[in-house]
Coordinates of C-alpha atoms and ligand atoms in Angstrom, one line a residue:
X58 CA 121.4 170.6 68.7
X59 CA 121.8 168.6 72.1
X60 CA 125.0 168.6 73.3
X61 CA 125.6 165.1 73.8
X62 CA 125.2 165.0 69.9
X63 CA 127.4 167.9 69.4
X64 CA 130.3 165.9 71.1
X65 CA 129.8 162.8 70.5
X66 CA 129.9 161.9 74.0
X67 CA 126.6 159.1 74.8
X68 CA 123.4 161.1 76.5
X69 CA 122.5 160.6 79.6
X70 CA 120.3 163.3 80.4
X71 CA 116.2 161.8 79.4
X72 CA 113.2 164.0 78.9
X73 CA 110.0 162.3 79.4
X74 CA 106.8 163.3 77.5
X75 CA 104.4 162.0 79.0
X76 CA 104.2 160.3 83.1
X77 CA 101.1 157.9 82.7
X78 CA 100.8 154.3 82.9
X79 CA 104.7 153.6 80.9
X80 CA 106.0 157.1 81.4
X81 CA 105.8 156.6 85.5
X82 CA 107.4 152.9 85.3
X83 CA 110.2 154.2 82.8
X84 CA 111.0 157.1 85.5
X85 CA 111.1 154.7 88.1
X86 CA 113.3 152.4 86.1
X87 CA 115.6 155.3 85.7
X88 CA 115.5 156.7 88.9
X89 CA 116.0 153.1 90.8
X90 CA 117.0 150.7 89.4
X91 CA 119.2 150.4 85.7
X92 CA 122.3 151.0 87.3
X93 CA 121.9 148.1 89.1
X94 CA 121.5 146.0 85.5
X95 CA 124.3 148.4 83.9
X96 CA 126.7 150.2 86.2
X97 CA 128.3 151.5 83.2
X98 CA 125.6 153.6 82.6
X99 CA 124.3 156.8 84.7
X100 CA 121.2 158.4 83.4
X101 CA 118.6 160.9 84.9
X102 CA 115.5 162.2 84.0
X103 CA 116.3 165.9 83.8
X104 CA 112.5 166.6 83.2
X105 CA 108.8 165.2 82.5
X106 CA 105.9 166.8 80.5
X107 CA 102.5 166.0 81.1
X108 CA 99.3 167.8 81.0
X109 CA 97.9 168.1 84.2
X110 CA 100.8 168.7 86.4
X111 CA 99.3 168.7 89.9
X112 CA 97.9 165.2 89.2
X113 CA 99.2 163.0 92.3
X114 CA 101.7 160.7 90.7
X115 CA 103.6 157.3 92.0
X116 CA 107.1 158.1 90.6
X117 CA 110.1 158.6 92.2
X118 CA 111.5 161.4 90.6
X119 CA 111.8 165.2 92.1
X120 CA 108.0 166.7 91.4
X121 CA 110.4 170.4 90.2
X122 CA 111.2 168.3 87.6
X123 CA 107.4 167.7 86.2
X124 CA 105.8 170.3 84.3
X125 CA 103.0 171.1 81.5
X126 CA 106.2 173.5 79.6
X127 CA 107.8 171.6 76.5
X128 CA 110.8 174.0 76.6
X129 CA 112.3 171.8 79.7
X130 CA 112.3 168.8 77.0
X131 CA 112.5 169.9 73.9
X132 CA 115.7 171.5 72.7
X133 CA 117.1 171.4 76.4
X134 CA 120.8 170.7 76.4
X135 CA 120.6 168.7 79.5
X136 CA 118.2 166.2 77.6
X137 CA 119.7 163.8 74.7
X138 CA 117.2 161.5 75.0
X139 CA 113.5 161.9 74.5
X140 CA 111.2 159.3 75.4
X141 CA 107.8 160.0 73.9
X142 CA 104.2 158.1 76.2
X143 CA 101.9 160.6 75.4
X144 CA 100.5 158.2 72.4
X145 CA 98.2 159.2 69.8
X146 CA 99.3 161.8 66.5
X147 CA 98.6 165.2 68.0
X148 CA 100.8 166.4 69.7
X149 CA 103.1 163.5 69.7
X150 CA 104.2 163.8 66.3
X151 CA 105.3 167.6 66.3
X152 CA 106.8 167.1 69.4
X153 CA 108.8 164.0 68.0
X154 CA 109.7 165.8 64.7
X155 CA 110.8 169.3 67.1
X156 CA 113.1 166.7 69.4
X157 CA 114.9 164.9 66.3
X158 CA 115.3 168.0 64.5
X159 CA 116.9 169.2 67.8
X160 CA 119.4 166.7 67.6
X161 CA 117.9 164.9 70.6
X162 CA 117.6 160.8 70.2
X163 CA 114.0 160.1 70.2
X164 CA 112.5 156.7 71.8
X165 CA 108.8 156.3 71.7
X166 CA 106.1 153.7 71.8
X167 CA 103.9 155.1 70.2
X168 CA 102.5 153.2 67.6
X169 CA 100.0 155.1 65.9
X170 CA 102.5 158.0 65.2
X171 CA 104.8 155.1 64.1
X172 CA 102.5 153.6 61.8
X173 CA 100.6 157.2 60.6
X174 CA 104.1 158.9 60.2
X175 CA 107.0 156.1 60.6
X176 CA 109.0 156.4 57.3
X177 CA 108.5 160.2 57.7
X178 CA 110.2 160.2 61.4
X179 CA 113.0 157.9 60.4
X180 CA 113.9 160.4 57.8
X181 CA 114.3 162.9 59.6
X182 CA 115.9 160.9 62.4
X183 CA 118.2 159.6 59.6
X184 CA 118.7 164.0 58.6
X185 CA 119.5 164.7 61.5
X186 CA 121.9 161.9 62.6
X187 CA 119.6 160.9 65.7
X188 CA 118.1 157.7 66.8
X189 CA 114.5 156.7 66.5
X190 CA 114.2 153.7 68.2
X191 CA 110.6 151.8 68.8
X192 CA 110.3 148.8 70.1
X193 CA 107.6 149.2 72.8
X194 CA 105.7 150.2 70.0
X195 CA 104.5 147.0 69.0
X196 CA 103.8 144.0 71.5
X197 CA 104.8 145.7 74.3
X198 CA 107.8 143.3 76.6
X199 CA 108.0 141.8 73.7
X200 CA 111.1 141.5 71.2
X201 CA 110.0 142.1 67.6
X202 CA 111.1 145.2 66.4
X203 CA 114.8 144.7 67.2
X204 CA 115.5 141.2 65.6
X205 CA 113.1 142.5 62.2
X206 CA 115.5 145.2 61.9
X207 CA 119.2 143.7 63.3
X208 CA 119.0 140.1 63.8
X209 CA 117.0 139.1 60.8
X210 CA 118.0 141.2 58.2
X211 CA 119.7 138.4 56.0
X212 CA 116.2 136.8 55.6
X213 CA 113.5 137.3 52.6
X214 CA 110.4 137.6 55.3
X215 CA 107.5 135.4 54.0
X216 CA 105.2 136.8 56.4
X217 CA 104.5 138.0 60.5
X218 CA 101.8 136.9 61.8
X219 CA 100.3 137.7 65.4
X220 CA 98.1 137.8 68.5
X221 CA 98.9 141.6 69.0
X222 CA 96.1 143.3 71.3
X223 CA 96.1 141.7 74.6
X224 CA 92.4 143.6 75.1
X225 CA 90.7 141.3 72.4
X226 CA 92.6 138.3 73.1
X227 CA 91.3 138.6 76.7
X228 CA 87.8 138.8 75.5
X229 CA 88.1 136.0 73.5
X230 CA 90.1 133.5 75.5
X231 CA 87.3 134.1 78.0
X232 CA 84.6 134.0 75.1
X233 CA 86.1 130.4 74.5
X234 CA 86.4 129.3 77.9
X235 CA 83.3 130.6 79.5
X236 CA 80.7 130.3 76.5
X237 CA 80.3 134.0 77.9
X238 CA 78.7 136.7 75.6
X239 CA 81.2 139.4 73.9
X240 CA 79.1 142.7 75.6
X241 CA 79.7 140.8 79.2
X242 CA 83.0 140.3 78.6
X243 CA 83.9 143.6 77.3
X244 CA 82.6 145.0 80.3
X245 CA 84.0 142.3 82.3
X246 CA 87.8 143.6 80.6
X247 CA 86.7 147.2 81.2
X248 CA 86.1 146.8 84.9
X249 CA 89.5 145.1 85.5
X250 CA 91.3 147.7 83.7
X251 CA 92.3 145.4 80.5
X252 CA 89.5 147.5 78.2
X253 CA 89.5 151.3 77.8
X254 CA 86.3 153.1 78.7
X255 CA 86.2 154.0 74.8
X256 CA 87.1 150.4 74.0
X257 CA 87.6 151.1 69.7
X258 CA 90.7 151.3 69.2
X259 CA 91.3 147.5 70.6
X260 CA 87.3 145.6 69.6
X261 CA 87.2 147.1 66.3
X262 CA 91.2 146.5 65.1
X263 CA 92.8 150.0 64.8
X264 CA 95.3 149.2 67.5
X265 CA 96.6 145.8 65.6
X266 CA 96.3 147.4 62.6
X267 CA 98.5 150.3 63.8
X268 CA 101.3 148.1 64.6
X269 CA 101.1 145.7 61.6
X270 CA 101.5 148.3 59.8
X271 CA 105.0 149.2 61.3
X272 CA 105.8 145.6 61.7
X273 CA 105.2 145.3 57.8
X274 CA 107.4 148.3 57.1
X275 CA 110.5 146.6 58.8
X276 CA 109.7 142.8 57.4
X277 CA 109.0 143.8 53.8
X278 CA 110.9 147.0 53.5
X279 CA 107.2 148.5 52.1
X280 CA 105.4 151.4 52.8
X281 CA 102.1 150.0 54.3
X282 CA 99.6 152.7 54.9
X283 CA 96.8 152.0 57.4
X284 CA 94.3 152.8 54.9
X285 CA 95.1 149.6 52.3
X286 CA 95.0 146.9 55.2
X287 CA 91.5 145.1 56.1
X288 CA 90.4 145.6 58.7
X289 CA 87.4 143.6 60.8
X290 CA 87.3 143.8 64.4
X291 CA 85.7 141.2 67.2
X292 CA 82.5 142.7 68.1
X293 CA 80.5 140.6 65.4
X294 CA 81.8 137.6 67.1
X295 CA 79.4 135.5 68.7
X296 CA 80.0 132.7 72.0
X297 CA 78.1 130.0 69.6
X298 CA 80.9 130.5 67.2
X299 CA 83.3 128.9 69.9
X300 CA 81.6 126.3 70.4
X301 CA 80.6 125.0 66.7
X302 CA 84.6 126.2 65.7
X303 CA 85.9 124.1 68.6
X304 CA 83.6 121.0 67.3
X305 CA 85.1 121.1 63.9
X306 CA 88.7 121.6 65.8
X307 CA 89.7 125.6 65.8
X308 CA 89.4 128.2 67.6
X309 CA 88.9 132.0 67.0
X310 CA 91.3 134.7 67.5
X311 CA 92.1 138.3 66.5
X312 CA 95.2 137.5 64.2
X313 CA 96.8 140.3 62.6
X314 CA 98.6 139.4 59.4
X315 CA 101.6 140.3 56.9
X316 CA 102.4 138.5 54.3
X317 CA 103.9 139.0 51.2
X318 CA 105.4 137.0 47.7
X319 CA 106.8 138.3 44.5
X320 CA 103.6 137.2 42.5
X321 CA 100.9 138.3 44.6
X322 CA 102.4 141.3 46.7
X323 CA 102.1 142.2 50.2
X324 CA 99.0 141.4 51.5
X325 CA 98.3 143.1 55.4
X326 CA 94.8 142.1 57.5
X327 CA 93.7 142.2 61.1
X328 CA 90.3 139.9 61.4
X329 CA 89.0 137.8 63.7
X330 CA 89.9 133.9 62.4
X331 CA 89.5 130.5 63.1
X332 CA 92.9 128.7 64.2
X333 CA 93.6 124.8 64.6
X334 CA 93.4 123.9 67.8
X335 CA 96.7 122.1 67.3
X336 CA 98.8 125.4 66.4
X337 CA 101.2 127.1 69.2
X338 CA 98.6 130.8 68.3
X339 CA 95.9 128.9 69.7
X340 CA 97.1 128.1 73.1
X341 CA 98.1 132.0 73.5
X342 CA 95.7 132.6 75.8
X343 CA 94.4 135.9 77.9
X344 CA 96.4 139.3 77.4
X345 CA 99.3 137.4 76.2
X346 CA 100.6 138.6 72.9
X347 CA 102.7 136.4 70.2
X348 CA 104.9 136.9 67.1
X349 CA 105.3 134.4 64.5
X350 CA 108.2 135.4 62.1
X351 CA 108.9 133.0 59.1
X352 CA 112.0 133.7 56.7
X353 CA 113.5 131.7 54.2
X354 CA 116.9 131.4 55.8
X355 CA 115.8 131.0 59.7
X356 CA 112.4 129.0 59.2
X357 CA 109.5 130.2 61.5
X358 CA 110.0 132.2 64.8
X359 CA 107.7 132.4 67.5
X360 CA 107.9 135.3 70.0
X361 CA 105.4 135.2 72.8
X362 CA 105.1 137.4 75.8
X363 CA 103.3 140.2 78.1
X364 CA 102.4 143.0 74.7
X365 CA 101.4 145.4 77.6
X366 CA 101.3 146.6 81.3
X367 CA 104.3 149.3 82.6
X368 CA 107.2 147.2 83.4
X369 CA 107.1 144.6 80.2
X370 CA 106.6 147.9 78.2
X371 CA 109.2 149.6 80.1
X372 CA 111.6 146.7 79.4
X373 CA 111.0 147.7 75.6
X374 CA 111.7 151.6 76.3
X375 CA 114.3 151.1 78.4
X376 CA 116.3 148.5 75.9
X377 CA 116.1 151.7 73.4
X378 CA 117.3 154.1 76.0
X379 CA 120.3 152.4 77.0
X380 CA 121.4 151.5 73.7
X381 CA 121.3 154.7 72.8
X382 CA 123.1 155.5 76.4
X383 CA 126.1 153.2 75.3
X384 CA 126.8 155.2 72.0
X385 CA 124.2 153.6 69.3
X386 CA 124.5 156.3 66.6
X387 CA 121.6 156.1 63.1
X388 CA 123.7 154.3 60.6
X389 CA 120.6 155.0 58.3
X390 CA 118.7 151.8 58.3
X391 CA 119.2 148.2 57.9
X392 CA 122.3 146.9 55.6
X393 CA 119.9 144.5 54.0
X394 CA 118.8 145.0 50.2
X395 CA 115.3 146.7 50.3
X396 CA 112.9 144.5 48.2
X397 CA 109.7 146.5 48.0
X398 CA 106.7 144.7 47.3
X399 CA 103.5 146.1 45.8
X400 CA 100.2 145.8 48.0
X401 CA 97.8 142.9 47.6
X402 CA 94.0 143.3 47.2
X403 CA 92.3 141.7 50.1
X404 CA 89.6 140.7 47.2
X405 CA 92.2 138.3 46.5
X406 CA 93.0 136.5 49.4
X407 CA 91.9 133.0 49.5
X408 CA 90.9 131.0 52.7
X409 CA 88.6 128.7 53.5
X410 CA 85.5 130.5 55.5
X411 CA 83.0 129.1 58.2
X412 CA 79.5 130.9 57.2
X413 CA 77.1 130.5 60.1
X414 CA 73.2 131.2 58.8
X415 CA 70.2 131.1 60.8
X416 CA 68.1 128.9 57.8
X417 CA 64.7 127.8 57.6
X418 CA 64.3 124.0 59.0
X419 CA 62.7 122.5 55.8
X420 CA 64.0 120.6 52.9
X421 CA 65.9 122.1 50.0
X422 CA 68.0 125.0 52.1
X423 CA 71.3 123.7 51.8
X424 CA 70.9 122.9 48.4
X425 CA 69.6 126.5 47.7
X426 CA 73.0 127.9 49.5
X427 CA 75.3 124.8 48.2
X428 CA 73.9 126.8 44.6
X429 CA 74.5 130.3 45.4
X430 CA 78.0 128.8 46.9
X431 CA 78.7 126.9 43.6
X432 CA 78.0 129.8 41.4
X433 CA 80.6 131.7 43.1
X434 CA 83.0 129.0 42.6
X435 CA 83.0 127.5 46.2
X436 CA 82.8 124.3 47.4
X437 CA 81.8 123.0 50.7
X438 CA 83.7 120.8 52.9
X439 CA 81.2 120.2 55.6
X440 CA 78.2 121.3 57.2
X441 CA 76.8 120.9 60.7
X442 CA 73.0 121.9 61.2
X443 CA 72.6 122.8 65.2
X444 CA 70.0 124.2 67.4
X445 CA 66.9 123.4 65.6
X446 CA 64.0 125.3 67.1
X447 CA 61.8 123.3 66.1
X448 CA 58.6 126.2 67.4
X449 CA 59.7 128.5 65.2
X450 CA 60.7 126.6 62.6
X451 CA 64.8 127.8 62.6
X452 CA 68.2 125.9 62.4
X453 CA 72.0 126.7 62.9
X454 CA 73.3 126.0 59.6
X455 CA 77.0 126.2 59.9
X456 CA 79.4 125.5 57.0
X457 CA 82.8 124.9 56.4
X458 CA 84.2 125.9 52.4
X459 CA 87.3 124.8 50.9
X460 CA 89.5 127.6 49.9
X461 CA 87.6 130.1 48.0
X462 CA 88.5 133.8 46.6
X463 CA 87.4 136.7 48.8
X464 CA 85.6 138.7 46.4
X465 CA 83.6 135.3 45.5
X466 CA 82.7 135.3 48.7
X467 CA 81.7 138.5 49.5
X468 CA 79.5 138.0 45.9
X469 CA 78.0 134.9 47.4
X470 CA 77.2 136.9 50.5
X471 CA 75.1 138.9 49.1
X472 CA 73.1 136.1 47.3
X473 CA 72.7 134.2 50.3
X474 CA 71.4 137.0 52.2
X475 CA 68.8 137.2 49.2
X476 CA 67.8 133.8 49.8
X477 CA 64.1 133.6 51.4
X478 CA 64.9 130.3 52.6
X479 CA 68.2 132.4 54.9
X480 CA 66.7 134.4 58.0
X481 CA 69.8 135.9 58.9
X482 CA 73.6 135.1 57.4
X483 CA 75.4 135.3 61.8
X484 CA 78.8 135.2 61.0
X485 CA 81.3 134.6 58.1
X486 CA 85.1 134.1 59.7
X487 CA 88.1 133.3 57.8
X488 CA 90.1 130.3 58.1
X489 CA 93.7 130.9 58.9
X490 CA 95.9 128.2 56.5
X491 CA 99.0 126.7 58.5
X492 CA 101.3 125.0 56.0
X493 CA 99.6 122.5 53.9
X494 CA 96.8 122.1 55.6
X495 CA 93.9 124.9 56.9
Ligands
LIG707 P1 98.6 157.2 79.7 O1 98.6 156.4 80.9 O2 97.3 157.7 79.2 O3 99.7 158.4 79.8 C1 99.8 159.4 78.9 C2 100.7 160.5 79.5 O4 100.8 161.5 78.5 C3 100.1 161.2 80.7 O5 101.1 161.4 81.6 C4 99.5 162.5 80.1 O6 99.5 163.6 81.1 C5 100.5 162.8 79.0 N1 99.9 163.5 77.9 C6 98.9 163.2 77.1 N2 98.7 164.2 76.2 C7 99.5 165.2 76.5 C8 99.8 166.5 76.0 N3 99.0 166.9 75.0 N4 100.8 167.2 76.5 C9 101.5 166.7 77.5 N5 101.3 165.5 78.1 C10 100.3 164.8 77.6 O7 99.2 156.3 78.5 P2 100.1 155.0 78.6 O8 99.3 153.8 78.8 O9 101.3 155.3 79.5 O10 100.7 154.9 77.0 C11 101.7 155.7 76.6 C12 102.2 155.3 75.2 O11 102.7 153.9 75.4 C13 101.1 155.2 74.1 O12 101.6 155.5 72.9 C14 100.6 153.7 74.2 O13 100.1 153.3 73.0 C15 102.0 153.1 74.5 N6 101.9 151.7 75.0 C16 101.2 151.5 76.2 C17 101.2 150.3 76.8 C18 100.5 150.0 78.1 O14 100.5 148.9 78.6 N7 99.8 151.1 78.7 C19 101.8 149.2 76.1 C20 102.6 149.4 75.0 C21 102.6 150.7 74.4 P3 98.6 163.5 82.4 O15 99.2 162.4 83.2 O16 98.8 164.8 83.0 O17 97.2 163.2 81.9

């Protein structure tokens, strides 16, 4: 056990795992400049663990102190506090579950391991009377873990609801503004640094889904594995659905969603959906990242701010790191009553959906899809037909449902597709509903 936990006295003493993009600005925050913000409080970083060790680095702490052996972390009296960047499962996770049973205070931002292994890691956090603290994890600078699991607790959550990869909403916002293609844009993000080389984890939704997951957890005191929550990323997103979304008054954005009633469960989805233009998530613009939070005491919440880059993601470590620097001990989880809720079917979710179909230009095609539509129970609400090509015979036929069940959508899906009259269905997208109207 560390020896800060053995007397009771608050750590000071960090271990770093990892000295990348976060890990280097939460050693320079440590090494220059929290004293400043809290005199009270005199920590060091006793030592860093990476995996290259000669790499050239732009931190200001001694370079004796960096090295690829886990021993100078892990289990080292010096260090009470473990701050994990390395990201990803394996290794993190070992080495996370190693510090905690250690009796080292663990803060990470990790939120893979968070979401993968969360309730597992709190346990043994909560076993070994050590911290586990988290909130870089999810939207970066951004407050959201803290007030889910302190400031909020005397609420019934209805739902969270958020703009939580700055990557895709960079991709989009430009999509929407520049009429620009998704592939051009990608590449666009990739060469400014915003996109990873490897760019899945952000265009196809495993990042938001990662950390809806763990914000699901803390709002509905529910076990959310990744595996039940939908999941559609951005890639089949196309810059003509911007501009026929923005004549019928939305927009479209990567939302990742929570929400959850006694009768129908908790429901959890990350897809790309259309948002009134008149909503404050559709004006979050670029890599900006936003929270919206209702409960039935408070109302809704909105939380906006940078969800990524080294100092807003440092400000979330470093929050963790002094709190637990001022004495925070695990009091084993919130004092709020746990109301578990059992997990929705996404066949069950009911929007309304924009269906964009290149159709044949020639009498009798809406009505063949207005059938197909009404035998799945769905009404229309509107229809625009754009971009006849009048050579080759085509239109845009683009239509707007009421609210319909998923699973008689995804039926009428495959009918329409059936349809010889139907060259290609483009795009179906979801309709996000705001109060009473959608
Ligand atoms: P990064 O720049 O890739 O840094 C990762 C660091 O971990 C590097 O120093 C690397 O060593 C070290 N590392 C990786 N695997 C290792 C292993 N097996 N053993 C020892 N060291 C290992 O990553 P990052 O962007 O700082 O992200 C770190 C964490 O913060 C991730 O969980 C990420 O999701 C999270 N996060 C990042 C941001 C952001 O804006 N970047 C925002 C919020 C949350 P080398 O330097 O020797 O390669």
């Amino acid at each position: 056990m560390a020896n800060s936990a053995k007397t009771n006295t608050p750590p000071t003493g960090v271990g770093l795992l990892g000295l990348g993009v976060v890990g280097s600005a939460v050693a320079n925050a440590i090494s220059q400049r929290h004293r400043s913000v809290d005199p009270a409080v005199s920590l060091n970083v006793v030592a860093a663990v990476v995996r290259d060790a000669s790499r050239k680095r732009d931190v200001t702490i001694d370079s004796s102190a960096i090295s690829t052996n886990l021993e100078t972390v892990i289990a080292n009296p010096e260090v009470g506090i473990v701050v994990e960047l390395m990201g990803g499962v394996d290794p993190a996770f070992g080495y996370i579950t190693s510090a905690l049973k250690a009796g080292q205070h663990v803060v990470t931002a990790n939120k893979e391991v968070m979401a993968k292994h969360g309730s597992e890691l709190l346990a043994t956090a909560a076993e070994n009377n050590v911290c586990l603290y988290y909130e870089a994890s999810v939207a970066g600078g951004i407050p959201i873990i803290g007030p889910l699991m302190n400031d909020l607790t005397a609420n019934k959550i209805q739902s969270v609801r958020g703009i939580i990869n700055g990557t895709t909403n960079f991709i989009l916002t430009k999509m929407a503004h520049e009429g620009a293609d998704f592939n051009d844009v990608l590449a666009e993000a990739q060469a400014l640094g915003y996109a990873e080389s490897d760019p899945t984890a952000d265009v196809d939704g495993f990042d938001a889904l990662y950390k809806i997951s763990v914000l699901a957890r803390l709002a509905f005191h529910t076990e959310v594995p990744v595996d039940v929550i939908h999941r559609e990323g951005i890639r089949e997103v196309h810059a003509k659905d911007f501009r026929y979304a923005s004549e019928l008054g939305y927009t479209i954005k990567l939302l990742a969603v929570a929400q959850a009633n006694a009768d129908s469960g908790l429901l959890a989805r990350v897809h790309p959906a259309l948002i009134p233009l008149d909503v404050p998530m559709a004006s979050v613009n670029g890599v900006l990242n936003a929270v919206e939070v209702e409960g039935d005491l408070v109302g809704p919440l909105w939380f906006q701010g940078p969800g990524a880059g080294p100092n807003p993601t440092a400000s979330a470590v470093m929050g963790d790191v002094l709190r637990i620097a001022k004495g925070a001990t695990n009091d084993g989880g919130s004092s709020s009553v746990p109301e578990s809720f059992a997990i929705a079917s996404m066949s069950d979710h009911e929007c309304q959906y924009y269906i964009r179909l290149t159709a044949s230009d020639r009498p009798g095609v809406l009505a063949s899809v207005a059938r197909v539509l009404g035998d799945a129970d769905i009404s229309i609400n509107s229809v625009l037909q754009k971009d006849t090509d009048t050579e080759n015979g085509h239109a845009d036929l683009v239509i707007m449902t009421h609210p319909a069940l998923e699973n008689n959508m995804q039926s009428a899906v495959r009918s329409i597709k059936e349809l010889d009259t139907v060259l290609q269905l483009d795009s179906l997208l979801r309709v996000e509903t705001y109060g009473d109207r959608s």
